[in-house]
XYZ file of C-alpha atoms in Angstrom:
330
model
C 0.000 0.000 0.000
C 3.127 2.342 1.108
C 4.489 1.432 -2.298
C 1.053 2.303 -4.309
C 1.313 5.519 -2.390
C 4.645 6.686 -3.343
C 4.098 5.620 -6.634
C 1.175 8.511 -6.720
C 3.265 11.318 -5.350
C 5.944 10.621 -7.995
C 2.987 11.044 -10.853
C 1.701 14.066 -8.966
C 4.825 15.504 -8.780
C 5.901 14.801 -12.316
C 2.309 16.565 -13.542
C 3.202 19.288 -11.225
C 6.399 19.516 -13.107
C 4.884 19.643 -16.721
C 2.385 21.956 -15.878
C 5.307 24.614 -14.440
C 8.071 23.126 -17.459
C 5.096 23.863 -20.262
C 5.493 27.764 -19.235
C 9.206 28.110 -19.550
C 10.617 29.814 -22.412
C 14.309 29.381 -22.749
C 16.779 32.281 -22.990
C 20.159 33.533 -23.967
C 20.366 31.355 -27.607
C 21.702 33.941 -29.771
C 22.976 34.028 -33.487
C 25.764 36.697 -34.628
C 27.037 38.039 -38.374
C 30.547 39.326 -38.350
C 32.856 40.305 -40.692
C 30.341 40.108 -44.010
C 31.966 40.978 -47.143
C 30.262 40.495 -50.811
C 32.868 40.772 -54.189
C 32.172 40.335 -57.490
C 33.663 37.376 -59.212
C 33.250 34.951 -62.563
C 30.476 32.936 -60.962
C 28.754 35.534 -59.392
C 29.026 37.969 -55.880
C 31.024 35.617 -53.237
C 29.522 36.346 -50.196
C 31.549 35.596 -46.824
C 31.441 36.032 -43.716
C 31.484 34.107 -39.777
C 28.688 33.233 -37.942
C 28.833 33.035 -34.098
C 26.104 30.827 -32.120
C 25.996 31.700 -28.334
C 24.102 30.331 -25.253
C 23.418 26.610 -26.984
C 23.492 24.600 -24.206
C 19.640 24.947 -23.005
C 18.384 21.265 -21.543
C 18.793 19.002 -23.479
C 20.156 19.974 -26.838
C 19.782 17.573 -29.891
C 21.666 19.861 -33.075
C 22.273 23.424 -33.904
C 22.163 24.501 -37.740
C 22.518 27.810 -40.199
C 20.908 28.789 -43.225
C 22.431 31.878 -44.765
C 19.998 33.436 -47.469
C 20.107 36.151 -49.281
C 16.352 37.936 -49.418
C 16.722 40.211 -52.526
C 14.084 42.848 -53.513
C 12.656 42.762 -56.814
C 10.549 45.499 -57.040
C 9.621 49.083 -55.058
C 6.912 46.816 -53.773
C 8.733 44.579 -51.672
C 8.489 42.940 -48.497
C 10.686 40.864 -46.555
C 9.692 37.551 -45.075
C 8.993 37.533 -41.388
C 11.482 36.182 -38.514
C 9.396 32.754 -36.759
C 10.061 32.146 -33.782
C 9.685 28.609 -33.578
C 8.000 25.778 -35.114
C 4.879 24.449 -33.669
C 4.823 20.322 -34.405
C 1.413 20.547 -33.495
C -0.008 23.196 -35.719
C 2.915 22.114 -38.672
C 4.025 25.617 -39.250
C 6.614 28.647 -38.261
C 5.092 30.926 -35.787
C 5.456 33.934 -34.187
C 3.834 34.546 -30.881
C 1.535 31.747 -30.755
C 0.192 32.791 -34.514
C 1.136 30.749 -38.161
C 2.852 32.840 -40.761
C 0.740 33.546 -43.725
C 2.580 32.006 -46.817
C 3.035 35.751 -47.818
C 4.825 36.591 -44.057
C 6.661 33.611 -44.682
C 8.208 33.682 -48.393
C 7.656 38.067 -48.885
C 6.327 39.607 -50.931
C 7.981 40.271 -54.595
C 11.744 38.611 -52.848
C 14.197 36.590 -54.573
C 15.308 33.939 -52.197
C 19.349 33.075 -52.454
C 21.089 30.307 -50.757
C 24.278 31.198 -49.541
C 25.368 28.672 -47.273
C 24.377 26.086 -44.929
C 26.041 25.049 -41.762
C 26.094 22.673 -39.139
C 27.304 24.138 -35.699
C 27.112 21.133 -33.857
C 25.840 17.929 -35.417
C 23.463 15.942 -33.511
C 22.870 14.836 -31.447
C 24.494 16.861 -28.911
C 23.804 15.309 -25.825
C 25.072 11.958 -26.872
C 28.153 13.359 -28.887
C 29.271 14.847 -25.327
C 28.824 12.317 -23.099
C 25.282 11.588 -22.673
C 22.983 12.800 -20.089
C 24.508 13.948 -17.156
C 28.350 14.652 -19.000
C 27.558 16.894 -21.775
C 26.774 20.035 -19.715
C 30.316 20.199 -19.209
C 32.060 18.983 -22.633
C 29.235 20.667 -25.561
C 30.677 24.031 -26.619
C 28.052 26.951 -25.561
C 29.865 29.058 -28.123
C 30.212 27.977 -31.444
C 31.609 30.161 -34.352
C 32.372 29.131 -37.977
C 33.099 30.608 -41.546
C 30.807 30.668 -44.699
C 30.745 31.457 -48.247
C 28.527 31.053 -51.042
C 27.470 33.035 -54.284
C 24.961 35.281 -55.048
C 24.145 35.624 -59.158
C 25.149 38.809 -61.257
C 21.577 39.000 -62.492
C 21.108 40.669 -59.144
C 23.524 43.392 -59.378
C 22.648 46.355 -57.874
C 19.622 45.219 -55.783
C 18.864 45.769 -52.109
C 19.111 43.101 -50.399
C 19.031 41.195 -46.709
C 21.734 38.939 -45.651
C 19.623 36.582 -43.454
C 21.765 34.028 -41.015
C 18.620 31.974 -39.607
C 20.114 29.176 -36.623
C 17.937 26.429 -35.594
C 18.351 25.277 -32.422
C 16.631 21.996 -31.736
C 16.011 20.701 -28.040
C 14.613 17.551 -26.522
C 16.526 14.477 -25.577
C 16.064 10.491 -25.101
C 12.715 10.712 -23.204
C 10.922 13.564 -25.085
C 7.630 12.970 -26.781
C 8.868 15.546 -29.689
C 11.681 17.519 -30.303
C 11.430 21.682 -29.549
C 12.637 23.688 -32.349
C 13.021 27.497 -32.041
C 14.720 29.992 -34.337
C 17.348 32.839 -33.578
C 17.854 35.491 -36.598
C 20.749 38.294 -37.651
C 20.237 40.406 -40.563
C 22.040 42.963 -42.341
C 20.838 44.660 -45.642
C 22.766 45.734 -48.011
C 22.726 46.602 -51.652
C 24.401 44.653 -54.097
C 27.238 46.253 -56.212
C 26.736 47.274 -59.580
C 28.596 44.551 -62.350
C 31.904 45.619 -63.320
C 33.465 44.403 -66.590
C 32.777 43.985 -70.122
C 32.011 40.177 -69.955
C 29.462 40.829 -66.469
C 26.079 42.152 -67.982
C 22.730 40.851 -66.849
C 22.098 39.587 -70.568
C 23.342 36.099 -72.332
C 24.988 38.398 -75.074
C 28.808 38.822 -76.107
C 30.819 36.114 -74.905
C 28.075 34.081 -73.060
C 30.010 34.434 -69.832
C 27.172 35.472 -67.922
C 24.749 32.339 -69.236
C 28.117 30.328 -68.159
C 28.520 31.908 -64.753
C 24.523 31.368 -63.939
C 24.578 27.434 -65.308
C 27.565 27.488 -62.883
C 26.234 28.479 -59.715
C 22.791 26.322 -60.257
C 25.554 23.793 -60.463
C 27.316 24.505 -56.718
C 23.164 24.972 -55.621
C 22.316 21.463 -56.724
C 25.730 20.166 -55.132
C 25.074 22.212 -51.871
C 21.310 20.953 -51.277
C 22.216 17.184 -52.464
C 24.897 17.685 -49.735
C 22.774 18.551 -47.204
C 19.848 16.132 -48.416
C 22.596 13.387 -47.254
C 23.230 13.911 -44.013
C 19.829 14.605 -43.733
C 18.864 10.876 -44.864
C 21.877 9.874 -42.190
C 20.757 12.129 -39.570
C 17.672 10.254 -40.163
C 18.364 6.553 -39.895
C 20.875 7.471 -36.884
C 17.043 8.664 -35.379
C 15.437 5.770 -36.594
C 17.866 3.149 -34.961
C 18.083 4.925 -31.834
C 14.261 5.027 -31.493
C 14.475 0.604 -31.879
C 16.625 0.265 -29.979
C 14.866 2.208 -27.208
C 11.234 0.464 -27.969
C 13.205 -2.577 -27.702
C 14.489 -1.704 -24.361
C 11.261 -0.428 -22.966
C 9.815 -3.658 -24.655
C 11.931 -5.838 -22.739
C 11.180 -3.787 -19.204
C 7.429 -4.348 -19.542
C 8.360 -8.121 -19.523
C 9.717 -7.360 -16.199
C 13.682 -8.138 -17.919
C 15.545 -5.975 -15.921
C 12.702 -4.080 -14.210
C 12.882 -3.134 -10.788
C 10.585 -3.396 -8.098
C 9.657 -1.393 -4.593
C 12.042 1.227 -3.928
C 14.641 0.683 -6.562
C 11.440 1.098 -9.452
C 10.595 4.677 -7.171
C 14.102 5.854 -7.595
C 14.230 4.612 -11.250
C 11.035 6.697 -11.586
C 12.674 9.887 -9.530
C 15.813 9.813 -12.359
C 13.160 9.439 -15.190
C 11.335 12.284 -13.267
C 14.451 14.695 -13.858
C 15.182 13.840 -17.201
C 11.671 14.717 -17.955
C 12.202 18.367 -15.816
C 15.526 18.893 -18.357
C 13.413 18.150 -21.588
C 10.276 19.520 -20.887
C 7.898 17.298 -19.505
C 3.836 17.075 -20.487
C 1.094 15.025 -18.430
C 0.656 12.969 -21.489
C 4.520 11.502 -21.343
C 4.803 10.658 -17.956
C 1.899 8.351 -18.600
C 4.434 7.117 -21.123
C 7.348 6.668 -18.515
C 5.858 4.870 -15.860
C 3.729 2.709 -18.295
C 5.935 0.711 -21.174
C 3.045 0.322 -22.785
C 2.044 3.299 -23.546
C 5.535 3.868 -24.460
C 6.058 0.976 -26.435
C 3.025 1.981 -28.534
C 4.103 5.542 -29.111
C 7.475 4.734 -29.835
C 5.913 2.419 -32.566
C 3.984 5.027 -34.051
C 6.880 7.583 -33.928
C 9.186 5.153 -35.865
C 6.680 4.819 -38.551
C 6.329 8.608 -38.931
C 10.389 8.509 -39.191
C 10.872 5.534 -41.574
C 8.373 7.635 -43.916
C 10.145 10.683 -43.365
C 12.952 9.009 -44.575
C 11.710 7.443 -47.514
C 10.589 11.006 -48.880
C 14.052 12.184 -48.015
C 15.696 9.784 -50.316
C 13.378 10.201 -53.300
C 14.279 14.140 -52.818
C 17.748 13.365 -52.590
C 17.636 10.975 -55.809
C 15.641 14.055 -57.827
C 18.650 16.135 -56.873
C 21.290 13.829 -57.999
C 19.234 13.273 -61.629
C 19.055 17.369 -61.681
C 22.443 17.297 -61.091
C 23.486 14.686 -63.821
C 21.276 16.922 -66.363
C 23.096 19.738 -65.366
C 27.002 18.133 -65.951
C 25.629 16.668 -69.071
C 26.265 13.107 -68.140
């Protein structure tokens, strides 16, 4: 009866957790620009610069990434997209303050969207890559900073434009339902220097070095987003096998293989309980963590979700590699 007890208070306590957890915003993840410098060459304005990511080590982090766009105005009508906040799993979109962006608040209005660059800060995920819980508070760099470079085309020249570094910083860890993923933005507009050179006009004309230049740089685009398509797919089964082997292991402990029982299961839950407090805990998942079941099940459904995922990644990744054949005429 003691033991039924106890075993309340720790699912009290853990609700009492998620309810305070669920109202917790975290604080101090910040992205920086430095040193940005844009020069016209044969396949088009190389863009380069650093990009600094501060306060990443929030509970519990799973990967940090940067897109680097260039946002180009195309008319005196213009409007640049909107900076989300974070992406809501539940609603499937960007948001800022609770609200969707409109597709127009999200893409701008009349904007030319240019890939610069894509970075990984740290690859994912973190937690593991340090240590695992309870180690890689003290071994994950907080402070990441790394270079970039990319190309802008010529047909651009002397456009305003916004340099947009967007960092994604992704939270959640081995017992959260879903991950958290929140954005951090640094901007600087600029405008675009006029061509200079006899062979750099915006037309196909003269010596065709232009046309050349532009096949070029859809070239290193195709290469770039293939690139990242990849890890993506790997990034991917990594998840996938993790999540097995974990269904397998909660699989096993609802058989009662190494289970524990009295005490021993009321400190296993107390650990569980803190794990939960680091990733953000909802009523809904402690259910989960004292009953394998329940896990089991939703680990089941959350691998199928994955394993399509994936599938859709690697028919995206083989359209790339066909574009890219077209493109190098093989």
């Amino acid at each position: 009866m003691k033991f039924l007890v106890k075993r309340s208070v720790v699912v009290l306590f853990f609700f009492f957790l998620a309810t305070i957890i669920s109202r917790v915003a975290f604080a101090g993840v910040s992205i920086e620009l430095k040193g940005l410098q844009i020069e016209q060459t044969q396949n088009g304005f190389l863009v380069k610069g650093i990009v600094v990511g501060s306060g990443l080590n929030t509970p519990i982090p799973e990967k940090d990434t940067v897109e680097i766009l260039a946002e180009i105005k195309k008319g005196p009508n213009a409007k640049y997209p909107k900076l989300p906040q974070y992406y809501s799993i539940a609603a499937g979109c960007p948001q800022i303050a609770g609200k969707c962006l409109t597709p127009e608040e999200e893409k701008g209005v009349n904007i030319a969207s240019v890939g610069v660059a894509s970075i990984i800060l740290r690859p994912g995920p973190v937690w593991r890559l340090y240590g695992g819980l309870g180690k890689w508070e003290k071994r994950a760099p907080d402070r990441v900073e790394k270079p970039f470079q990319g190309y802008i085309p010529l047909q651009y020249a002397g456009k305003k434009a916004r340099i947009h570094v967007t960092l994604t910083h992704v939270i959640g860890g081995p017992y959260a339902a879903w991950p958290g993923i929140s954005y951090y933005h640094a901007v600087k507009e600029v405008v675009l220097p006029a061509v200079q050179g006899q062979n750099s006009g915006k037309t196909s004309g003269g010596s065709g070095k232009t046309s050349e230049n532009t096949k070029m740089y859809e070239i290193l685009e195709v290469k770039k987003d293939l690139g990242w398509c990849r890890r993506r797919v790997r990034s991917q089964e990594r998840l996938i096998r993790d999540l097995k082997e974990r269904k397998k292991q909660v699989d096993l402990n609802s058989m009662g293989i190494g289970g524990g029982s009295g005490y021993h299961s009321i400190l296993e839950d107390i650990q569980r309980m803190r794990r939960l407090h680091k990733a953000g805990a909802n009523y809904k998942l402690v259910l989960e963590c004292l009953d394998p079941v329940r896990e089991s099940n939703r680990l089941r459904e959350q691998i199928r979700l994955e394993e399509d995922a994936l599938y859709w990644e690697k028919v995206k990744c083989r359209q790339l590699e066909e574009k890219l054949r077209k493109l190098e005429g093989k």
